[in-house]
XYZ file of C-alpha atoms in Angstrom:
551
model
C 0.000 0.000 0.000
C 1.320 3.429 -0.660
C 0.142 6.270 1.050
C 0.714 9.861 1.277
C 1.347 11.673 4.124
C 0.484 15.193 3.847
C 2.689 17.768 6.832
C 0.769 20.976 6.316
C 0.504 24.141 8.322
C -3.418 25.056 8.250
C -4.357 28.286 9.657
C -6.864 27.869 12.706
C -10.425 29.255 11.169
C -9.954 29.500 7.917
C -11.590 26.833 6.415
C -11.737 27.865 2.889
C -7.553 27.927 2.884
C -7.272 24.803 5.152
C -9.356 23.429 2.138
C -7.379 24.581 -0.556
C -4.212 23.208 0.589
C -5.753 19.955 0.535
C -6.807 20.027 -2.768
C -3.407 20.760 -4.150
C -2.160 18.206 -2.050
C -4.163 15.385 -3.592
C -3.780 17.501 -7.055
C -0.027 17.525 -6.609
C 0.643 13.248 -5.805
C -2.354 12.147 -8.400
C 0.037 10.766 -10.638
C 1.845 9.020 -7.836
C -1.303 7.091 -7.502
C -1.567 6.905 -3.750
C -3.497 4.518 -2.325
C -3.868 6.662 0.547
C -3.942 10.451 1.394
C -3.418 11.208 5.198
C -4.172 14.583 6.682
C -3.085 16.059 10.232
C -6.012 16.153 13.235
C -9.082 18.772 12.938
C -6.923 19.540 9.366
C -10.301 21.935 8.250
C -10.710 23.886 11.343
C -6.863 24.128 12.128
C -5.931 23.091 16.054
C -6.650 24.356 18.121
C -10.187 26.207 17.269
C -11.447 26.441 20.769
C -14.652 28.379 20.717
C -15.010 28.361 17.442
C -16.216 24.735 17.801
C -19.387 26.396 19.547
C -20.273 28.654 16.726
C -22.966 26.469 14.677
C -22.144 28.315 11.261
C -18.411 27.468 11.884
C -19.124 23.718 12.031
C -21.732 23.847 8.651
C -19.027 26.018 7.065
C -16.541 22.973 7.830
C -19.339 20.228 6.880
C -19.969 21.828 3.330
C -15.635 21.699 2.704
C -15.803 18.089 3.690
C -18.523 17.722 0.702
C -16.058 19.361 -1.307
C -13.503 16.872 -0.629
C -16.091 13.994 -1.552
C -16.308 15.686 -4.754
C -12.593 15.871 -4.910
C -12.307 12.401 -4.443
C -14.525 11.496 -7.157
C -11.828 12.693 -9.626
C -9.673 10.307 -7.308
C -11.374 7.413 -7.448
C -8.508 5.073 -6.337
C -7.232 7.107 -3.808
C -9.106 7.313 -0.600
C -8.386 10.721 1.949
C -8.410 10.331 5.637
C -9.110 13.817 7.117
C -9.690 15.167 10.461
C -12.561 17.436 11.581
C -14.765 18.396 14.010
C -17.898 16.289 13.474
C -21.790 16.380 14.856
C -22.917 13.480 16.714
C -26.503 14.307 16.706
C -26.683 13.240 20.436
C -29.362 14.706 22.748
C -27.216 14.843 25.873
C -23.212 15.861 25.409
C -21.001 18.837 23.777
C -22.691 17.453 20.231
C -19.519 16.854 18.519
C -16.622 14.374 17.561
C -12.957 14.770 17.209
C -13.412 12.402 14.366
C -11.027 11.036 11.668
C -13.024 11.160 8.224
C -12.381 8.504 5.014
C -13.447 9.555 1.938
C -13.438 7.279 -0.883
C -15.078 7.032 -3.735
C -16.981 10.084 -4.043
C -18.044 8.808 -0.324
C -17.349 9.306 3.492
C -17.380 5.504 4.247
C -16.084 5.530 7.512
C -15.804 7.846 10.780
C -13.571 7.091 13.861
C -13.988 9.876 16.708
C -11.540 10.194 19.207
C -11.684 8.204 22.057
C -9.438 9.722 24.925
C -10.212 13.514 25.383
C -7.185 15.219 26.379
C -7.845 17.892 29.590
C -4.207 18.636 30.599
C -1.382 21.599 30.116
C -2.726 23.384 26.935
C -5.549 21.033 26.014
C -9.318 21.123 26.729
C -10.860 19.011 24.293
C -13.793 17.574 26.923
C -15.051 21.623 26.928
C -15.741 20.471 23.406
C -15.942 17.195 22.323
C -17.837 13.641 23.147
C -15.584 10.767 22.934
C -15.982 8.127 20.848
C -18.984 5.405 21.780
C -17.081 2.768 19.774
C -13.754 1.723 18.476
C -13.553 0.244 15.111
C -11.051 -0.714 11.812
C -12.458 -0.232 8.358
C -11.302 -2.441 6.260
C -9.609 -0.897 3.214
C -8.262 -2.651 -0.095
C -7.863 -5.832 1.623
C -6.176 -4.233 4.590
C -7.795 -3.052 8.072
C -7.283 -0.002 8.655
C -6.606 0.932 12.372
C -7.530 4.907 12.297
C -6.799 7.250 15.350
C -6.817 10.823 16.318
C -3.656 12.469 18.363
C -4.194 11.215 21.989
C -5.525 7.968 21.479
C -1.757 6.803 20.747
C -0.038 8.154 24.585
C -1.663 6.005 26.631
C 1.347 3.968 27.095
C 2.117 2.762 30.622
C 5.592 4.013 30.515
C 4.986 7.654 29.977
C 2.842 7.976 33.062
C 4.628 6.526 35.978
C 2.429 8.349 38.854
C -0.658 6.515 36.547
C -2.225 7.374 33.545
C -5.145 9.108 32.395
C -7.332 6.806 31.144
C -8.479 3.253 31.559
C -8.417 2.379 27.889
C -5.907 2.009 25.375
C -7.285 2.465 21.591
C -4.283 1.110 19.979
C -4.599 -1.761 21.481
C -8.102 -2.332 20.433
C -7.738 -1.415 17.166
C -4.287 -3.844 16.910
C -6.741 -6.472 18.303
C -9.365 -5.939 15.925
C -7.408 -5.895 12.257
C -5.424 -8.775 12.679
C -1.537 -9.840 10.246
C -3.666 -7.372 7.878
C -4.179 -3.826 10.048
C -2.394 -0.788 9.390
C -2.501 1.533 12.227
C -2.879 4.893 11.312
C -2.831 8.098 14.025
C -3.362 11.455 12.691
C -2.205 14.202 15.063
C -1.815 17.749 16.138
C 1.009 17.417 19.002
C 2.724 20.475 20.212
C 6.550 20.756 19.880
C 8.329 20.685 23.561
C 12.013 20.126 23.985
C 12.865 16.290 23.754
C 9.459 15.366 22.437
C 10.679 14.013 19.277
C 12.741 11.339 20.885
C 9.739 10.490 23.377
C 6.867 10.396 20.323
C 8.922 8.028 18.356
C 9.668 5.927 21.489
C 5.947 5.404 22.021
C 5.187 5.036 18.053
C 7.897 2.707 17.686
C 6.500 0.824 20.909
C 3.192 0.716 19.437
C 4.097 -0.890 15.660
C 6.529 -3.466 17.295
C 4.210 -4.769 19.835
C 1.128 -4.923 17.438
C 3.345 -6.231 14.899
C 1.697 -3.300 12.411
C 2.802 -0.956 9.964
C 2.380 3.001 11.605
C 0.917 5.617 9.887
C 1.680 9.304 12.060
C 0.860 12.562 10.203
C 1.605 15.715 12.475
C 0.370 19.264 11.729
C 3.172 21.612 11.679
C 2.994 25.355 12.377
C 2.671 27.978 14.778
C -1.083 28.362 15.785
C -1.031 31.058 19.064
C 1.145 29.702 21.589
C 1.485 26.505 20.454
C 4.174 25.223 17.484
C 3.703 21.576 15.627
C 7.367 20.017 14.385
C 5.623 17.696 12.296
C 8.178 15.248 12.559
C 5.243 13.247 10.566
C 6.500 9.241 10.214
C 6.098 5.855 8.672
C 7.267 2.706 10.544
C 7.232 -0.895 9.400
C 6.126 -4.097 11.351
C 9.032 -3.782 13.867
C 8.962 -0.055 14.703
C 11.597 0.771 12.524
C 11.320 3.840 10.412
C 10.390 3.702 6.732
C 9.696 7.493 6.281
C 10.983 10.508 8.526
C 9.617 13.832 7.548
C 11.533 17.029 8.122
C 10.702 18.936 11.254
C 9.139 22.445 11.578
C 8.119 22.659 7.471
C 5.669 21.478 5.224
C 5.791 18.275 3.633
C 4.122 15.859 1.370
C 5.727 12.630 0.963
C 4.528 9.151 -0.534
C 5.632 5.616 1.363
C 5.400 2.238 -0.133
C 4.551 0.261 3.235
C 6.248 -2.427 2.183
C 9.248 -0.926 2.229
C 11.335 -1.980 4.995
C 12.795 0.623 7.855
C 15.705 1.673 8.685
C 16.850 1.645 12.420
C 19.333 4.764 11.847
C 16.793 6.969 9.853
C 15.365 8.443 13.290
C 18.201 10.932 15.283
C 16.890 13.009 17.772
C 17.089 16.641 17.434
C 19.888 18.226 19.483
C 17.487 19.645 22.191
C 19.185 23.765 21.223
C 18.548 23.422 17.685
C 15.348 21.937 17.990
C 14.112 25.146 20.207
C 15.678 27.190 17.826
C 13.957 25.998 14.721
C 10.824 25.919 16.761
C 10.931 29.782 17.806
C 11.484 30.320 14.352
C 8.616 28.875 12.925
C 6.236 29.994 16.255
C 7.548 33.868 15.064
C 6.867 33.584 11.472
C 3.256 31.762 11.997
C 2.402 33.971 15.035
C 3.471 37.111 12.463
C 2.031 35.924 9.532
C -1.128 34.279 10.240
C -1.526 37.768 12.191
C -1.051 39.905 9.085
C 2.375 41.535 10.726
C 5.142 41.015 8.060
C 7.630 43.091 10.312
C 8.697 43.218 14.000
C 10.646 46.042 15.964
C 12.996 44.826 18.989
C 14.138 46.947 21.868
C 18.262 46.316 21.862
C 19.168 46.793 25.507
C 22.679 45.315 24.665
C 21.625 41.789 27.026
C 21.188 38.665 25.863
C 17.866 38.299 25.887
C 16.937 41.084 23.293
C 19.871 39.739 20.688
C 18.909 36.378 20.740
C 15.089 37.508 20.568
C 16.408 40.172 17.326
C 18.720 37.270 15.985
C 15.847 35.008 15.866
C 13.449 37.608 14.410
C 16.155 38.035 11.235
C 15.951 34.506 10.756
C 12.148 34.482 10.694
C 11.072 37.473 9.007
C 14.368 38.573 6.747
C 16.558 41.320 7.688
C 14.579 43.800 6.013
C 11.073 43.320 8.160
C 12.973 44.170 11.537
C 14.128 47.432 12.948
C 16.171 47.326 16.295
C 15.963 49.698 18.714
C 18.344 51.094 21.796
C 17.024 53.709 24.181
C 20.315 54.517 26.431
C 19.754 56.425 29.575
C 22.104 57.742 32.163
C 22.779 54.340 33.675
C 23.536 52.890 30.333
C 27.073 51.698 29.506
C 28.536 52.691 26.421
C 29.539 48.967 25.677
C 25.717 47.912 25.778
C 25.362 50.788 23.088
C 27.957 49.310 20.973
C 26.982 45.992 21.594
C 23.697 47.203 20.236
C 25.080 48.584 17.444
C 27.236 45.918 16.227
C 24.150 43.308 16.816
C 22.129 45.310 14.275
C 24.956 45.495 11.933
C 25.935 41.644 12.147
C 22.142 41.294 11.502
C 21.603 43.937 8.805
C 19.200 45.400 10.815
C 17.435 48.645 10.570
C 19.021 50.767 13.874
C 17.889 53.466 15.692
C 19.271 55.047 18.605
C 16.987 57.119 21.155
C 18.009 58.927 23.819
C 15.282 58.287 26.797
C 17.511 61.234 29.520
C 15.442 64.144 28.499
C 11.891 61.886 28.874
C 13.487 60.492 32.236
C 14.394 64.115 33.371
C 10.989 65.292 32.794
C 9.541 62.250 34.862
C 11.285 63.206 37.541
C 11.128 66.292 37.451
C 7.200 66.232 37.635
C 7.287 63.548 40.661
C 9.524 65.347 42.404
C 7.034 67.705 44.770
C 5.125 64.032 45.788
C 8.332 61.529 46.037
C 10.194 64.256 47.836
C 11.838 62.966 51.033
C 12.102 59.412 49.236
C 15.162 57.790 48.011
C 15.226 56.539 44.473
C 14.162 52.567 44.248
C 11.775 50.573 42.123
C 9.290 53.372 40.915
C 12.153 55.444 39.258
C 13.347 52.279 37.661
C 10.224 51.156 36.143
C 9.704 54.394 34.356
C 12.758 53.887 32.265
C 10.837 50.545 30.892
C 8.296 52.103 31.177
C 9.198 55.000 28.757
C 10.728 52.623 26.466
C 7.946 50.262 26.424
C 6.099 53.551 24.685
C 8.478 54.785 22.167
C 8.862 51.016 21.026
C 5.155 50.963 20.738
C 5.188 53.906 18.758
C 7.607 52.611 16.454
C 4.743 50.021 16.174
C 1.412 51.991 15.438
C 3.472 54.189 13.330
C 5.003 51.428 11.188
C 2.940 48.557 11.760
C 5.911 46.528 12.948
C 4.787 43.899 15.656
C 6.785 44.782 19.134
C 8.120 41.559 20.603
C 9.116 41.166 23.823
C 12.403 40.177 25.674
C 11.878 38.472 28.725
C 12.768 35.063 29.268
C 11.059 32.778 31.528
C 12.973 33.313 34.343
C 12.416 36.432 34.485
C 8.743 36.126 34.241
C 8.355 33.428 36.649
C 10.645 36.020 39.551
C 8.837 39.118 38.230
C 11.865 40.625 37.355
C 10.451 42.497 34.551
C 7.989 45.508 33.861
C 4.262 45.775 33.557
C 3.523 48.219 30.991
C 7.489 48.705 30.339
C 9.945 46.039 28.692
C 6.858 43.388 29.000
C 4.881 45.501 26.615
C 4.775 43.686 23.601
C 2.520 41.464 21.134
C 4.410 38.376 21.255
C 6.779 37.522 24.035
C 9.488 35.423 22.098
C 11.706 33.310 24.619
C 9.248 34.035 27.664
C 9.540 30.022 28.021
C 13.073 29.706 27.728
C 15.106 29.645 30.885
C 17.962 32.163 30.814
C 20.532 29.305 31.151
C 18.964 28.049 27.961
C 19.144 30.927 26.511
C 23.292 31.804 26.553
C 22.609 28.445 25.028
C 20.930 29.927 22.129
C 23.289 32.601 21.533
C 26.022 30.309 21.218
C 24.049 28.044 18.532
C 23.095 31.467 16.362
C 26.897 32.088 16.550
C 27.912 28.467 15.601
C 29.086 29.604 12.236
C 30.204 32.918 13.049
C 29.792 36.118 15.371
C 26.330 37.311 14.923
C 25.435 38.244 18.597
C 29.257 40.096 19.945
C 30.717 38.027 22.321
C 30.963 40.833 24.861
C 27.150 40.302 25.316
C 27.471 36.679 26.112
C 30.638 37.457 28.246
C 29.327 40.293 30.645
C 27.230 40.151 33.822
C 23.251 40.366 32.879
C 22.206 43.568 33.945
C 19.162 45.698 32.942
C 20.440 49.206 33.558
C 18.282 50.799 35.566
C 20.421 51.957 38.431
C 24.754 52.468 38.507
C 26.069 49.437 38.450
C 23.513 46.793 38.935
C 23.402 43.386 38.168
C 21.272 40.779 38.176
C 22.697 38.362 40.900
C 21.805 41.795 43.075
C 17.840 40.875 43.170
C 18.648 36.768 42.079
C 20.177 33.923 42.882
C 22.963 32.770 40.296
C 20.613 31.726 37.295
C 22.225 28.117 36.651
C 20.657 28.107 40.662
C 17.496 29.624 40.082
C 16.908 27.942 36.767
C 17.064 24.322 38.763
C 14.654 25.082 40.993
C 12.103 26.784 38.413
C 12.347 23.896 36.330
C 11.873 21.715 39.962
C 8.768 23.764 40.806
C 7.329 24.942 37.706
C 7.733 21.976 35.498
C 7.875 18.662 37.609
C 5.544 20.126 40.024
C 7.634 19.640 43.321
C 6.678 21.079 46.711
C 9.370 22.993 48.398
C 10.192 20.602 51.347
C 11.005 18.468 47.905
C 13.126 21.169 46.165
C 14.913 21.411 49.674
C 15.123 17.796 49.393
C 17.095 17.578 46.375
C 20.229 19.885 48.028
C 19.051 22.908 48.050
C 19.408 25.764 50.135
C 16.430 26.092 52.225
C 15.924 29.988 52.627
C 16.948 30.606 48.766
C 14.052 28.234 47.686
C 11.567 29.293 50.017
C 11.871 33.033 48.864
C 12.053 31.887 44.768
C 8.675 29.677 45.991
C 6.849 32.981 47.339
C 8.748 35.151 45.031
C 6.974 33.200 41.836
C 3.676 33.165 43.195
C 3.316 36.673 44.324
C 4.089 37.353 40.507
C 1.195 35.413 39.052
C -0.702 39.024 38.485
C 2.063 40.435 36.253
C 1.532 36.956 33.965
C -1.828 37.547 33.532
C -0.913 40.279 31.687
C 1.862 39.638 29.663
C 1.536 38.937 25.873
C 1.577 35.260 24.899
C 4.788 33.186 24.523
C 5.622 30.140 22.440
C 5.670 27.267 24.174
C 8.648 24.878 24.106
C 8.958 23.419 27.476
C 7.177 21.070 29.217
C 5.221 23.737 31.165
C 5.346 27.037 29.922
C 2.892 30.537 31.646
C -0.138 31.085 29.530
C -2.865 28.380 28.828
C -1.320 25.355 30.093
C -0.624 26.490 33.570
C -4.182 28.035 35.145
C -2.897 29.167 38.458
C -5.096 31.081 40.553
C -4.431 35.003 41.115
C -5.267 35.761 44.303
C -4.096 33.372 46.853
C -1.500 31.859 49.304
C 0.234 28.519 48.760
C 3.803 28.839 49.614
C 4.735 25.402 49.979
């Protein structure tokens, strides 16, 4: 059997495009002759449509493309299309609709599979929409049986859940029962990117054909849809998990397999775990942009780390010429952040500006003086140096119609060491999920072929500026410290007694503890990031405002 597996980036909502890249798809391997045409998970609506799925002209909008793909597949004939939408159960009690997998054939839908295991953890909330399946079934197919699932119904393997999984029944297992020497088991997917993932999906994929003793079918969406990126990574493996057929990660691609072609063991290499998050911010820039209708971003260049790697990756995504970099010095500016500035933009081929914020911060002060008399300098007068950048930057934005992306990194955000209304301003926050540790990692992959960001940024002390000589490790613990114990807390969920547990110091991790949680306000209102950890601030971690839980 030969089938096509088709890696595309749909656009949440917009059915009518979502539809047309099918079509060519099809168009584009007819004379391949495919016996088989496999698109990603809810490929006509785009994952993740959320509400959307309530809007009853949304979901007839999506019916009448799938009738447009039966018509397509009259011209077809011998190739049948697998295709995954939202579908309406007709069932008096429940949300009313499937997560279904759709084959057309024939000028026919001959077969539905909804999805079985509803997903309600991290970013997902698929029970808000969706009924699960009532039955689990394998169509049979040209003398094969055909063992079709959606996304989740493939991860619940024992293995990946060692405090116990999420659900009672396994779907792969049933269908592997069901089809027999002759089943071809077939899981079409939208699963986020996350650093590491690649090398865990293919572990459970490759589990899953060698135990069943069945050919594997995955096709991945890729793109950036909101927070969320797909890698792809799409895959074909044979009777013994090996891989047939590895697509490329993080870009489109249609490829056809012969099934009967045997794997490979070497074909699969993980992705270094840097590159991969590099790629991945890539793509989750250009898609965020893009499907936005930005085609050009403006950075603020503080000279730090966090801004050139942030402007570096921005080049990358959008082209040199759709990004304009920006330094605001003020008094307690050094003149080597200027120049580091300077020779950033010029490594990058950057449009550079250079704005002098003293005369703004004068007037500040000068206007606050008769009610902060009697009061030392401290936070307030720091803030309104972000804070006045955060405005001209979002000039440069209305004015231009550049999209201003934020700097922060994520531990920055999770400490609070950043500005509401100042340097968190912003429509996109870039690396607001990548620990700073991770990110000197970052800047030393963009410079693996030569100096893009100047070394003196990677080299000095992190610092933002906003009082003589400050650092930093004045308000923080050493970040290859802090970053353990965010990743402890944030990520794997440990208590503190835990964290203090594992070796570390007792009063420094109490204080990060309360020091994270007090900051769950400025979150709230920080612009979205791309997600590429395990557990990154915004829709997959719903911690409540207003409360006490230091512990």
């Amino acid at each position: 059997m030969k089938v096509t597996l088709a890696q595309l980036n749909p656009k949440v909502g917009d059915i009518d495009g979502n539809l047309a890249k099918a079509r060519e798809a099809i168009d584009r391997v007819a004379d391949e002759k495919p016996d088989l045409v496999v698109f990603p998970e809810l490929f006509l609506t785009g994952y993740p449509p959320q509400d959307l799925l309530e809007r009853p002209w949304f979901i007839k909008k999506q019916e009448e493309a799938l009738q447009e793909l039966v018509e397509v597949s009259r011209r077809h004939k011998d190739t049948g299309i697998i295709m995954g939408a939202a579908l309406p159960n007709r069932k008096e009690a429940g949300r009313g609709l499937h997560n279904a997998a759709v084959l057309i054939y024939y000028g026919e839908m001959v077969f539905q599979q909804p999805k079985s295991l509803l997903p309600t953890y991290d970013v997902f909330d698929e029970a808000r929409y969706f009924d699960p399946a009532e039955k689990i079934r394998t169509c049979p197919f040209q003398g094969w049986n055909l063992g079709i699932s959606v996304c989740e119904d493939a991860w619940n393997d024992p293995s990946l859940w060692p405090a116990g999984r999420f659900y009672d029944l396994d779907p792969i297992s049933v269908l592997a029962g069901a089809g027999g020497r002759k089943n071809i088991i077939i899981n079409i997917a939208a699963s986020p990117f996350q650093a590491g993932k690649d090398t865990t999906r293919f572990g459970l994929l490759n589990g899953h054909a060698s135990r069943h003793g069945s050919p594997l079918v995955f096709v991945n969406q890729v793109g950036g849809n909101d927070e969320l990126i797909f890698d792809g990574r799409s895959m074909v493996l044979d009777r013994k998990g090996q891989p047939i057929a590895m697509l490329l990660p993080c870009q489109e691609q249609i490829e056809t397999v012969d099934l009967e072609t045997p794997g490979l063991p070497d074909l699969f290499q993980p992705e270094d775990r840097v590159a991969s998050v590099h790629q991945a911010l890539v793509l989750g820039i250009r898609d965020y942009l893009g499907k936005s209708g930005f085609k050009s971003a403006v950075v603020g260049l503080s000279g730090g780390i966090d801004s050139a790697v942030t402007c570096a990756l921005a080049v990358e995504a959008l082209g040199r010429d759709n990004v304009v970099g920006v330094t605001m010095p003020s008094v307690f500016s050094s003149e080597g952040s200027i120049n580091d500035s300077r020779e950033l933009a010029g490594n990058l081929g950057v449009d550079f500006r250079v704005i002098s914020i003293n005369g703004i911060f004068k007037s500040y002060l000068l206007a606050l003086k008769p009610h902060f008399q009697k009061r030392k300098m401290d936070v307030a007068e720091e803030n309104i140096q972000a804070r006045i950048r955060g405005n001209l930057l979002m000039a440069f934005s209305n004015k231009f119609g550049h999209m201003l992306l934020a700097t922060g990194n994520k531990s920055e955000m999770a400490m609070g060491y950043c500005t509401l209304y100042g340097d968190m301003s912003g429509g996109l926050a870039v690396i607001s999920d990548v620990p700073k540790t991770m990110v000197y990692d970052l800047a030393r992959y963009i410079n693996r072929k030569r100096e893009i960001i100047p070394q003196a940024t990677i080299d000095k002390a992190p610092s933002a500026e906003l009082r003589p000589d400050q650092k930093d490790e004045d308000s923080l613990p050493p970040y290859p410290v802090l970053d353990q114990i965010l990743n402890l807390y944030i990520e794997d969920g440990l208590s503190r007694d835990e964290i203090i547990g594992r070796g570390f110091e007792p009063e420094t991790t109490a204080w990060v503890i309360r020091t994270i949680n007090r900051n769950e306000y400025k979150r709230w209102q920080a612009p979205p990031g791309l997600k590429v950890t395990s557990k990154a601030f915004g829709v997959g971690r719903r911690m409540p405002l207003v409360a006490k839980f230091d512990f």
